[in-house]
mmCIF file of C-alpha atoms (C1' of nucleotides) in Angstrom:
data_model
loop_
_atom_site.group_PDB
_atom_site.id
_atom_site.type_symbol
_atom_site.label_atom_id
_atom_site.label_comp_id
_atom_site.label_asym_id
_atom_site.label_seq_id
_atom_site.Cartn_x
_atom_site.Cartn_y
_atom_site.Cartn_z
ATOM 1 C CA UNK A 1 -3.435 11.784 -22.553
ATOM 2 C CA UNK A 2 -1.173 8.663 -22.711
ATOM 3 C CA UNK A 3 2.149 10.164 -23.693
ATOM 4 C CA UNK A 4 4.995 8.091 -23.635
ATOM 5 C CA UNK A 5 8.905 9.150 -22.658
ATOM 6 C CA UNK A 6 11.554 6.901 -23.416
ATOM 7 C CA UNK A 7 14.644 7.276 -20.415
ATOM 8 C CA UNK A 8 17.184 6.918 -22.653
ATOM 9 C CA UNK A 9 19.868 7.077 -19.994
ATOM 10 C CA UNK A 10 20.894 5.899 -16.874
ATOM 11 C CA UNK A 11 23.391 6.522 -14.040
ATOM 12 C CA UNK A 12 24.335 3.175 -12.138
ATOM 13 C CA UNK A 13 25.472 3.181 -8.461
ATOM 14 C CA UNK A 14 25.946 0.246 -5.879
ATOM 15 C CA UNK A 15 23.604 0.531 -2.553
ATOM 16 C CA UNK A 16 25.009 -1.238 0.843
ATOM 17 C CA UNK A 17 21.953 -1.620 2.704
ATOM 18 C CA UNK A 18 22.317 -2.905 6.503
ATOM 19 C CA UNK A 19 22.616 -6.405 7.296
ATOM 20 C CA UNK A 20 20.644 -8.795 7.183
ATOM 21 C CA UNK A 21 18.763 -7.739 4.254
ATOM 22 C CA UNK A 22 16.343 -9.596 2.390
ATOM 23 C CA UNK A 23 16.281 -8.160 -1.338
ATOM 24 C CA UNK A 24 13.052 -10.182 -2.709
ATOM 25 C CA UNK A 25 11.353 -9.625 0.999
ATOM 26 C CA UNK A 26 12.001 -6.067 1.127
ATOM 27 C CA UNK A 27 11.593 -4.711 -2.743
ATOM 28 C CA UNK A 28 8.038 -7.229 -3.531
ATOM 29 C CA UNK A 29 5.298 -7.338 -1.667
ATOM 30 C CA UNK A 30 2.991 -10.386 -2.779
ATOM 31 C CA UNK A 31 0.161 -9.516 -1.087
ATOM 32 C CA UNK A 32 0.135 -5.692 -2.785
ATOM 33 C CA UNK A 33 -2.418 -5.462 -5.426
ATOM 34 C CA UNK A 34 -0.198 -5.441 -8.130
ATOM 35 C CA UNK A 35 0.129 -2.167 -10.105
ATOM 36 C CA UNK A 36 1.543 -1.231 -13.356
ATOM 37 C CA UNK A 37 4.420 0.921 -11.961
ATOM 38 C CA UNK A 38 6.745 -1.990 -11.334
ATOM 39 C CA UNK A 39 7.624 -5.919 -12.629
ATOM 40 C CA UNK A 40 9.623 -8.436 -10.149
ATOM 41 C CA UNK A 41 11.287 -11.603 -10.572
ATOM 42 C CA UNK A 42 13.757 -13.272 -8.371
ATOM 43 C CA UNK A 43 16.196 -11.258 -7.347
ATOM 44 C CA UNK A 44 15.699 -8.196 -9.764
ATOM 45 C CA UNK A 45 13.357 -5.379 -9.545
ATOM 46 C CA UNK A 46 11.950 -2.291 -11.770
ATOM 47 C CA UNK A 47 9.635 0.587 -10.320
ATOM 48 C CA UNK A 48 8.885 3.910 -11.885
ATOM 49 C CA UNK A 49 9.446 6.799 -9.254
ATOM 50 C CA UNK A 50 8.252 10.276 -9.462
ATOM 51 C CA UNK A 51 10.673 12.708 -7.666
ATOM 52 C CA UNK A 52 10.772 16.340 -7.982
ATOM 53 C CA UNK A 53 8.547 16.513 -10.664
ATOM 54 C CA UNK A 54 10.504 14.128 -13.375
ATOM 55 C CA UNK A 55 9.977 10.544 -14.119
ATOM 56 C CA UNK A 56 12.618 7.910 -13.190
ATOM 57 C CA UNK A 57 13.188 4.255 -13.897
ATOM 58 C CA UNK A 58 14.924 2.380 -11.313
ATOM 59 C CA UNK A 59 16.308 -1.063 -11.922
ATOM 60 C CA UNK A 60 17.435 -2.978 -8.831
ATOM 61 C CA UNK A 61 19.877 -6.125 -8.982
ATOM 62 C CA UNK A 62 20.456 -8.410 -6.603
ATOM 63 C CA UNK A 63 23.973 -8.410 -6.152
ATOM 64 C CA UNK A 64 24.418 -9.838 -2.409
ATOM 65 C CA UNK A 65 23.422 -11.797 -0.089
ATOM 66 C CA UNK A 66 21.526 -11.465 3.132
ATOM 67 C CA UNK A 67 24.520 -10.763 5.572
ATOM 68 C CA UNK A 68 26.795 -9.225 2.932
ATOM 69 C CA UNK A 69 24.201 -7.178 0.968
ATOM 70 C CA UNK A 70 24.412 -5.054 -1.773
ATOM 71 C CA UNK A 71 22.055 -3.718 -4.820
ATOM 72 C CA UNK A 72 23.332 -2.496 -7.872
ATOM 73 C CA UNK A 73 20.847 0.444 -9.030
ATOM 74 C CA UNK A 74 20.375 1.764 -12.051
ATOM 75 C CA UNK A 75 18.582 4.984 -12.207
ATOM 76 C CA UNK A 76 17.129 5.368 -15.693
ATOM 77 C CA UNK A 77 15.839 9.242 -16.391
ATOM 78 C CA UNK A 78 14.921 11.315 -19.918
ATOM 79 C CA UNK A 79 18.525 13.567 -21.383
ATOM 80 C CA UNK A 80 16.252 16.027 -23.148
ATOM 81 C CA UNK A 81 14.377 16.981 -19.978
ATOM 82 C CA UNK A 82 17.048 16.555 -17.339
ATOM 83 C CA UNK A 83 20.906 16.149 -18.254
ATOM 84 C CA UNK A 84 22.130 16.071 -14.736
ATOM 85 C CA UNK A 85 19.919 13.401 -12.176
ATOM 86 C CA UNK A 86 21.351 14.336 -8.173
ATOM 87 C CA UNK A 87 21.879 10.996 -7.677
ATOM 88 C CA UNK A 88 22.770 11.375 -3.962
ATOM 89 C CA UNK A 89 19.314 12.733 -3.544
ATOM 90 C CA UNK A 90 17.325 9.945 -5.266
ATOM 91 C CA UNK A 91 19.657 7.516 -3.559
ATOM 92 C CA UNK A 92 18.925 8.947 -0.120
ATOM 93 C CA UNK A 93 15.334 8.786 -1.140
ATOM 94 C CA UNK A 94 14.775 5.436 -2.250
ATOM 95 C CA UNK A 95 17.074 4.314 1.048
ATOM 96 C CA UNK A 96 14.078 5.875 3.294
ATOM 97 C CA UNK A 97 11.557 4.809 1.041
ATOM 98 C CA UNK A 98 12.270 0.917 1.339
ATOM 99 C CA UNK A 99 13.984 1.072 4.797
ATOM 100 C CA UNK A 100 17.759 0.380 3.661
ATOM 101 C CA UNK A 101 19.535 1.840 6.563
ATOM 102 C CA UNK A 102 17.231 0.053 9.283
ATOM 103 C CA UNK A 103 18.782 -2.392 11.832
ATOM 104 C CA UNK A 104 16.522 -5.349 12.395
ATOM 105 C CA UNK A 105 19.351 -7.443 13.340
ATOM 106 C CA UNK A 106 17.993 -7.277 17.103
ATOM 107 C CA UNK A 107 14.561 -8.711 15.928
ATOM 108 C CA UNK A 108 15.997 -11.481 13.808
ATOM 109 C CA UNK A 109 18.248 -12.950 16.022
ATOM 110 C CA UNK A 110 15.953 -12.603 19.003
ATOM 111 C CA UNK A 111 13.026 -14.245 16.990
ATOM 112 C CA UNK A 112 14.767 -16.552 14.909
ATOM 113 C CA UNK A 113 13.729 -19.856 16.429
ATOM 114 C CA UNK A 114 10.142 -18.547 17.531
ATOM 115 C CA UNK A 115 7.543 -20.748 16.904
ATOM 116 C CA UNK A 116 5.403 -18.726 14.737
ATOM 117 C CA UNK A 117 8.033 -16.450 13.111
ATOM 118 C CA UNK A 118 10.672 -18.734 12.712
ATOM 119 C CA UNK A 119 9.919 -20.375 9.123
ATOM 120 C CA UNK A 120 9.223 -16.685 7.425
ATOM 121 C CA UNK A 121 12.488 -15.772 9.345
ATOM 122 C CA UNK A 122 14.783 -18.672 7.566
ATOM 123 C CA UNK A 123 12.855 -17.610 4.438
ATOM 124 C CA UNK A 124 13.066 -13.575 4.442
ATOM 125 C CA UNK A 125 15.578 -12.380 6.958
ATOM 126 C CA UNK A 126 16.786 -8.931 7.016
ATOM 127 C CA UNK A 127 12.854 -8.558 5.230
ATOM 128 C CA UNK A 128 11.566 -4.418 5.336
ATOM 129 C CA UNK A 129 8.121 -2.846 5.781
ATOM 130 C CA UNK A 130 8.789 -0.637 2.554
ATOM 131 C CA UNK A 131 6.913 1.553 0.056
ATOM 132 C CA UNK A 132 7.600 3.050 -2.970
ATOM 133 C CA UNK A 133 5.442 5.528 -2.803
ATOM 134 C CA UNK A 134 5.593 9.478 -1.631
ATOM 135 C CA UNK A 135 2.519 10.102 0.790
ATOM 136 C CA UNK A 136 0.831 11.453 -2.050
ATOM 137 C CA UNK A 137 0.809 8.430 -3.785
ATOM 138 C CA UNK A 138 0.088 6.367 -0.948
ATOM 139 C CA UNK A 139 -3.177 7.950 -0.645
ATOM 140 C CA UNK A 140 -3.914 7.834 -3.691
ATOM 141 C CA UNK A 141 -3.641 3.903 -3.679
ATOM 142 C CA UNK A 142 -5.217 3.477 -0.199
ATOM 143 C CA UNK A 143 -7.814 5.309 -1.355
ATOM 144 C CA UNK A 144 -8.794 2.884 -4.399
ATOM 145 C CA UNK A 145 -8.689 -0.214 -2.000
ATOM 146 C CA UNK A 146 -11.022 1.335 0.153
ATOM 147 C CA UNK A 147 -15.282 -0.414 0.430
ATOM 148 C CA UNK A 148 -14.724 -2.501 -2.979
ATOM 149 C CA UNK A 149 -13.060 -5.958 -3.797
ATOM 150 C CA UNK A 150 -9.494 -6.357 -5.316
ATOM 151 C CA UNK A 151 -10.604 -6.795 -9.006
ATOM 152 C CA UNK A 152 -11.857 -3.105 -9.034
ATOM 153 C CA UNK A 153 -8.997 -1.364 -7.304
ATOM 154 C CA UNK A 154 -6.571 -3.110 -10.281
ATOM 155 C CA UNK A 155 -9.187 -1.731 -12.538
ATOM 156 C CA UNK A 156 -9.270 1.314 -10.666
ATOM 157 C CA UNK A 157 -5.691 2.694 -10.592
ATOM 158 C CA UNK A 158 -5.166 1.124 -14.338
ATOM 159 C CA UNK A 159 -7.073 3.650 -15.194
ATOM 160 C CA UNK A 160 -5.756 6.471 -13.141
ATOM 161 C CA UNK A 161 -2.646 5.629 -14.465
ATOM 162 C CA UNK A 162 -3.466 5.304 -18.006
ATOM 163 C CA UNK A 163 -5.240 8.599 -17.872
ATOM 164 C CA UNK A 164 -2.847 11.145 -15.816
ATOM 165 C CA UNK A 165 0.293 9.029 -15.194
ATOM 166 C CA UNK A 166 3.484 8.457 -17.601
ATOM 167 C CA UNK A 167 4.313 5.666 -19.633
ATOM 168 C CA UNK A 168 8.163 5.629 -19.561
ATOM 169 C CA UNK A 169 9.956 2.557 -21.189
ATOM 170 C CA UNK A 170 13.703 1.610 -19.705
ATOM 171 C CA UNK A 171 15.103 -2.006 -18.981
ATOM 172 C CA UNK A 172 13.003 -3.294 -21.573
ATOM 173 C CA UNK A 173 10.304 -2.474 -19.270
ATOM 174 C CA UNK A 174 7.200 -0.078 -20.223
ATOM 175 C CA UNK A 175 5.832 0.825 -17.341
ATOM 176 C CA UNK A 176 4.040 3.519 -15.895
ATOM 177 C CA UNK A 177 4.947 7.057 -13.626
ATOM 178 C CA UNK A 178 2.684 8.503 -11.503
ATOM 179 C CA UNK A 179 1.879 11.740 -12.317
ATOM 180 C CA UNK A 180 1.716 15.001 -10.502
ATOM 181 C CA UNK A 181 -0.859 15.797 -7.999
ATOM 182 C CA UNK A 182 -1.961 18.920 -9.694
ATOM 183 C CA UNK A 183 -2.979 16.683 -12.834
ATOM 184 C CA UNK A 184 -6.119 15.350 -10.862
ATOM 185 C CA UNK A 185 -6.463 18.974 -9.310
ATOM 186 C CA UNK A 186 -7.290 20.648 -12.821
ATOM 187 C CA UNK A 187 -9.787 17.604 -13.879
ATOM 188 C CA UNK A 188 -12.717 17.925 -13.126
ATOM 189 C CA UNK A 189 -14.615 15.192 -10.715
ATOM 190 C CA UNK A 190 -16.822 14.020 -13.452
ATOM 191 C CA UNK A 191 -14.495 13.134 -15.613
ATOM 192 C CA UNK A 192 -12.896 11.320 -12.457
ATOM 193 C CA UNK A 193 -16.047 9.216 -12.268
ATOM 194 C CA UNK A 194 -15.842 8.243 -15.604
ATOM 195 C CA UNK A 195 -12.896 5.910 -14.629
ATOM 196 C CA UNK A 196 -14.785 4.202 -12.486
ATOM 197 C CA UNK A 197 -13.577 5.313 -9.298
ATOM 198 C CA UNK A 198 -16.959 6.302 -8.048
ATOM 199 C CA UNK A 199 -17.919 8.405 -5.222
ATOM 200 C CA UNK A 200 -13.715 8.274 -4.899
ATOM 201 C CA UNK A 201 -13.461 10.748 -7.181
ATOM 202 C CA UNK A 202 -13.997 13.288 -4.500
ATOM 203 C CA UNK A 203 -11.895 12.081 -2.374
ATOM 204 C CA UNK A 204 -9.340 11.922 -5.125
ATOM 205 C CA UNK A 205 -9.874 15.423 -5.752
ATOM 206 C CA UNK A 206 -9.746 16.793 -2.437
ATOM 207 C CA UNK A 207 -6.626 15.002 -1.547
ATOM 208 C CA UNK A 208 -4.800 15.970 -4.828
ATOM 209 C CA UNK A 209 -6.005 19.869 -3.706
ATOM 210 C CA UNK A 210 -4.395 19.587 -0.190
ATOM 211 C CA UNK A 211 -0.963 17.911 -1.536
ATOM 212 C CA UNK A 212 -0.779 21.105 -4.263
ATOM 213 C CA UNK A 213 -1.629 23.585 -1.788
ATOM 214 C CA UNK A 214 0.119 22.109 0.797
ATOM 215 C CA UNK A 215 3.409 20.980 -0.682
ATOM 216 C CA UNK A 216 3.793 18.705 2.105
ATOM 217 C CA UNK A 217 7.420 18.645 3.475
ATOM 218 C CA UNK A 218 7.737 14.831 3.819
ATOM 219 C CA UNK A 219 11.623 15.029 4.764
ATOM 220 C CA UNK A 220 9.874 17.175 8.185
ATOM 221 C CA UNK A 221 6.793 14.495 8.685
ATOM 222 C CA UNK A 222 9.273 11.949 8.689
ATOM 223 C CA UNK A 223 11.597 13.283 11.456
ATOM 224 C CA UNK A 224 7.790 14.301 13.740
ATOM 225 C CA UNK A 225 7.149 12.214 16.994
ATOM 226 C CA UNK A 226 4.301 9.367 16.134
ATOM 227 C CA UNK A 227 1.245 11.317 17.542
ATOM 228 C CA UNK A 228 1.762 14.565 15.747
ATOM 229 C CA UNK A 229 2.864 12.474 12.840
ATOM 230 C CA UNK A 230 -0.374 10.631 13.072
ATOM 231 C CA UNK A 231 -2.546 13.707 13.880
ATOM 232 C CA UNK A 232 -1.077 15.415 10.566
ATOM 233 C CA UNK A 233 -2.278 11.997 8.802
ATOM 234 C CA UNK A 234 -5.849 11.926 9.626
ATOM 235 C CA UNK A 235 -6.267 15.476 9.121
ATOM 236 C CA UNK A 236 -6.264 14.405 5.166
ATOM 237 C CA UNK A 237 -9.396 13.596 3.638
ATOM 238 C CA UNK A 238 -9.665 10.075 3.216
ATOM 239 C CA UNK A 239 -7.103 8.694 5.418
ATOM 240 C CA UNK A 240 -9.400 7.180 8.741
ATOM 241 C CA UNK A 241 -7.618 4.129 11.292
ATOM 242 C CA UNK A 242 -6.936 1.469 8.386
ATOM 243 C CA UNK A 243 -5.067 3.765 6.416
ATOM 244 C CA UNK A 244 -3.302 5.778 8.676
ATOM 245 C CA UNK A 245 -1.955 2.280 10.107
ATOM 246 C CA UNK A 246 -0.964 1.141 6.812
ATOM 247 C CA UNK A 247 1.230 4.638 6.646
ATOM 248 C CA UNK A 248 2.975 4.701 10.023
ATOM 249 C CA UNK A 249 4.565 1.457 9.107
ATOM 250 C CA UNK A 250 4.705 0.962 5.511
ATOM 251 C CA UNK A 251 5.953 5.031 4.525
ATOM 252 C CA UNK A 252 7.619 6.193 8.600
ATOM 253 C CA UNK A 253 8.837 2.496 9.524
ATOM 254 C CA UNK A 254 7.148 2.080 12.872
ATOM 255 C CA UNK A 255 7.520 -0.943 13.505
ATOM 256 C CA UNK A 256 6.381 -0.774 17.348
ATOM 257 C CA UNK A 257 2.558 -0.617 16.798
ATOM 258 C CA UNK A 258 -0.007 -1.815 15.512
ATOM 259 C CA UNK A 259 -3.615 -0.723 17.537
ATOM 260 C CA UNK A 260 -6.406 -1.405 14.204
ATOM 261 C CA UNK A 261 -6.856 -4.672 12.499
ATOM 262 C CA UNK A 262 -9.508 -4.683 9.459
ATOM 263 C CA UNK A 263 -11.956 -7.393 9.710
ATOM 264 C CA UNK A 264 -10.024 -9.347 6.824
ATOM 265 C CA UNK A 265 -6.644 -9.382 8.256
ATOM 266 C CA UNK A 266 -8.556 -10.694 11.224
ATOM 267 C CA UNK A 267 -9.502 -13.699 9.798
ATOM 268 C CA UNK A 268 -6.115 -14.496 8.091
ATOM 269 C CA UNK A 269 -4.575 -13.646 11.714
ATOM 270 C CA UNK A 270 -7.338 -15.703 13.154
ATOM 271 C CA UNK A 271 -5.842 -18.434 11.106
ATOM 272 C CA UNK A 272 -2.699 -17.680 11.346
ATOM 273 C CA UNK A 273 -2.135 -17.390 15.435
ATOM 274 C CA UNK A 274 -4.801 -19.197 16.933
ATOM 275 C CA UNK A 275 -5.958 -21.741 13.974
ATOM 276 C CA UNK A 276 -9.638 -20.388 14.095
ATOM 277 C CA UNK A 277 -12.233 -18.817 11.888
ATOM 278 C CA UNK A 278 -12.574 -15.553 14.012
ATOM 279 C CA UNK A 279 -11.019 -14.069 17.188
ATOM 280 C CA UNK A 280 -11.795 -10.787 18.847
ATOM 281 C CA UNK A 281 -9.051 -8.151 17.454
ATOM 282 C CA UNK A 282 -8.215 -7.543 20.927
ATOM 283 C CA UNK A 283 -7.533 -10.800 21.838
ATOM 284 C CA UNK A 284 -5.285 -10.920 19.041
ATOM 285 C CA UNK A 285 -3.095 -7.417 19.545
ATOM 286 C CA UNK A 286 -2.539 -8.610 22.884
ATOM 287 C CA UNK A 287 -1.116 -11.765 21.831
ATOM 288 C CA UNK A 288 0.913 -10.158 19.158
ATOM 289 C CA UNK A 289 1.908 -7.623 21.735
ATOM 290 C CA UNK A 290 3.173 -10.082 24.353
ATOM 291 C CA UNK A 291 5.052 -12.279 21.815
ATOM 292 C CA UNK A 292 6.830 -9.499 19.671
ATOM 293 C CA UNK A 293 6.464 -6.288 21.878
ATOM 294 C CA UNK A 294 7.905 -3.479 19.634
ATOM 295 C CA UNK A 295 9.003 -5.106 17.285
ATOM 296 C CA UNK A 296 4.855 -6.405 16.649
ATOM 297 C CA UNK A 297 4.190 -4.519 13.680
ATOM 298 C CA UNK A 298 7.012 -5.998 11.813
ATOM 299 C CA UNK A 299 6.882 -9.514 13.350
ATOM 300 C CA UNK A 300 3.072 -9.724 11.744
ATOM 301 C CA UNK A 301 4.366 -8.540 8.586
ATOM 302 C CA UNK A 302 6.801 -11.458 8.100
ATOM 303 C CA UNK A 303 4.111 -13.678 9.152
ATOM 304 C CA UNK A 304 1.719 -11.710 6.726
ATOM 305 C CA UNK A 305 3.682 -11.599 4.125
ATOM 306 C CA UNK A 306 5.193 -14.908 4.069
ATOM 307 C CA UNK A 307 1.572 -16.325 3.667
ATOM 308 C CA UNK A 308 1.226 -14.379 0.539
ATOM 309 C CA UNK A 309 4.620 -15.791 -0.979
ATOM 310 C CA UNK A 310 3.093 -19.053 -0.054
ATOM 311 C CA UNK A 311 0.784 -18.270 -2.484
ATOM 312 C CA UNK A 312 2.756 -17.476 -5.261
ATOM 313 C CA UNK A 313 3.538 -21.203 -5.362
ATOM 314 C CA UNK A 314 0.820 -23.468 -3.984
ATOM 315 C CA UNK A 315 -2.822 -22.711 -3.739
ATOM 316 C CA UNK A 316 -3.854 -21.499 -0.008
ATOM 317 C CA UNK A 317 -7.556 -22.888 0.065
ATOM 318 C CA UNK A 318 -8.584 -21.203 3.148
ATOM 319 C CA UNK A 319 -6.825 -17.457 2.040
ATOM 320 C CA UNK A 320 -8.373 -18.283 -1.403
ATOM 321 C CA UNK A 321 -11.704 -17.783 0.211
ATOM 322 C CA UNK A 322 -10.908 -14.627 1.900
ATOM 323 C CA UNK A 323 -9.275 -12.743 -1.185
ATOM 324 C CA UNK A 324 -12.350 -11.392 -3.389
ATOM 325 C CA UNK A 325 -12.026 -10.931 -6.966
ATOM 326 C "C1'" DC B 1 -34.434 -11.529 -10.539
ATOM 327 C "C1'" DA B 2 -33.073 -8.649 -6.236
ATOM 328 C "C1'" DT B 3 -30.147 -7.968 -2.610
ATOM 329 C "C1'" DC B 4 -25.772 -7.314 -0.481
ATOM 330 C "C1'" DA B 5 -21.096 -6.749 0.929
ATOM 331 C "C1'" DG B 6 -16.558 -5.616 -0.428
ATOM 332 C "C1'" DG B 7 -8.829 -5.175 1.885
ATOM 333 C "C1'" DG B 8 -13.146 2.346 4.797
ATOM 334 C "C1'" DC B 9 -14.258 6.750 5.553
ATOM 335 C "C1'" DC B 10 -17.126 10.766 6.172
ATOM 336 C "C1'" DC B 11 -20.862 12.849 8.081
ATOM 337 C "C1'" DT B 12 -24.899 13.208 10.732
ATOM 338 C "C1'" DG B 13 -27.908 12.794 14.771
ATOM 339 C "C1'" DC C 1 -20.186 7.194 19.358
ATOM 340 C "C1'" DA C 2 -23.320 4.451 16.387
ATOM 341 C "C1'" DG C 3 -24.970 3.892 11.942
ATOM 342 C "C1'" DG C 4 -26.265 5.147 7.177
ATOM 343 C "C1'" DG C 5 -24.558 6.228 2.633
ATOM 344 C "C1'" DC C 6 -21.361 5.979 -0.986
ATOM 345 C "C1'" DC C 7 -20.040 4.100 -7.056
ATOM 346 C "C1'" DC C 8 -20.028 -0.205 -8.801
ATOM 347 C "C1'" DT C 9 -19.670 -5.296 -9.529
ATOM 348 C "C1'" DG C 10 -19.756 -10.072 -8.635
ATOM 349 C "C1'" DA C 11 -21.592 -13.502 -5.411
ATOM 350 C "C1'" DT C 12 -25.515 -15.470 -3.483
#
DNA sequence: CATCAGGGCCCTG
DNA sequence: CAGGGCCCTGAT
């Protein structure tokens, strides 16, 4: 099952992205469950990426700053299978993918002394709502964080990936690839369940059906207006309001909405905004609504996501209580 | 020991 | 449109 490939070469190209940019912000997420697909540290990045059916390392460097950024890349990928990467193509990808073209220099400037925003602005200007995943994969993680606490979904896609994904080794990294959707279509759901996934499996199954019989055309979904793009979302199994919030802003970059909190991100926004234990979810989109307006979705993610680099460093008694293991 | 909810969603009535 | 059920595990 667990085969290993070593990407013995690499092609290295230089990425402008728009200014500001925030590298650390925009390529690690702190409060992601953390998967074995990728490794950070300050200012460099690794992350395993499956594109058109062949594994890829990709090492990112740090090789700006915020208002004169640039990222060296290094795409790592296997000779024997594939002599010839099209680099413009993965290049173009991983742009969309982590939101490298964006313009958010509207947003920060016009937010950079707010009240709320303005300490997660000194600290991760230029920041991006980003994702590394295809919509496949997306799912596929979603789906694993769904009715269960964080220690299982770790333990969860561990094993998804140790069963049908790729270890590939390149950096000095081992880390794993996700593997193809049809993988999980030929196994059957019982031996699903036996990775502990539980009555997931199905979903896993069903989902991993549509995406091979569907060969979704994500370059198309990304260029549909929000409602059709949102309609075409819910329409697969196992996607409902959380998720299909998640999506529209993490994988399509809209950063202009946000209608669904879940009752957890309620009490950190509770917290956060209003320095209580609970607020009605309305009360709180209408506040973020009249303080950010369309830029909301990505004004709570700085705020969100700043917390959770708090973290990293000092103990957050009050989020400690909220995160179950 | 038993019960219950957890970073939702589907399905039923 | 409200509410029960779902695999499992740790908290209570």
């Amino acid at each position: 099952m667990d085969h290993e490939i070593n990407l013995d070469s690499f092609v290295r190209t230089e990425i402008m992205p728009s200014a500001p940019f925030s590298f650390d912000g925009t390529l690690h997420k702190p409060s992601h469950f953390p998967t074995p697909d990728n490794a950070y540290c300050d200012g460099h990045y690794w992350q395993t990426l499956f594109y058109e059916d062949h594994p890829y390392g990709l090492e990112f460097i740090n090789a700006g700053t915020t208002d004169a950024p640039r990222i060296t890349l290094m795409i790592y990928f296997h000779s024997a299978t594939e002599k010839t990467p099209d680099v413009q193509a993965l290049v173009d990808e991983i742009k969309y993918r982590f939101d490298l073209d964006s313009s958010t220099r509207e947003f920060t400037s016009r937010y950079a002394e707010d009240t709320i925003l303005g300490p997660a602005m000194k600290r991760w200007r230029g920041m991006r709502i980003s994702t590394a995943y295809s919509l496949y994969e997306f799912t596929v993680v979603t789906t694993v964080l769904q009715n269960t606490v964080v220690r299982r979904t770790v333990q969860m896609m561990q094993n998804l990936f140790h069963n049908y994904g790729t270890l590939v080794s390149f950096a000095d990294k081992k880390l794993y690839c996700f593997w193809n959707p049809r993988t999980i279509d030929h196994t059957d759901e019982m031996e699903l369940r036996a990775l502990k996934v539980g009555y997931r499996a199905k979903t896993l199954k069903r989902q991993a059906a549509f995406f091979v019989s569907n060969s979704v055309d994500l370059a198309s979904w990304r260029q549909l207006d929000r409602e059709t793009l949102r309609d075409n979302l819910l329409r697969i199994y196992g996607i409902g309001p959380a998720t299909v919030q998640y999506a529209l802003c993490e994988l399509f970059h809209h950063y202009d909405i946000i209608e669904h909190i879940p009752p957890w991100e309620q009490k950190i926004y509770s917290h956060l905004l209003f320095d209580k234990d609970q607020v009605d979810t309305d009360v709180i989109l209408d506040d973020i609504d009249r303080r950010y307006g369309k830029w909301k979705m990505l004004a709570v993610h700085y705020i969100f996501e700043d917390l959770f680099w708090l973290r990293k460093n000092e103990s957050v008694p009050w989020l400690e209580a909220l995160i179950r293991l």
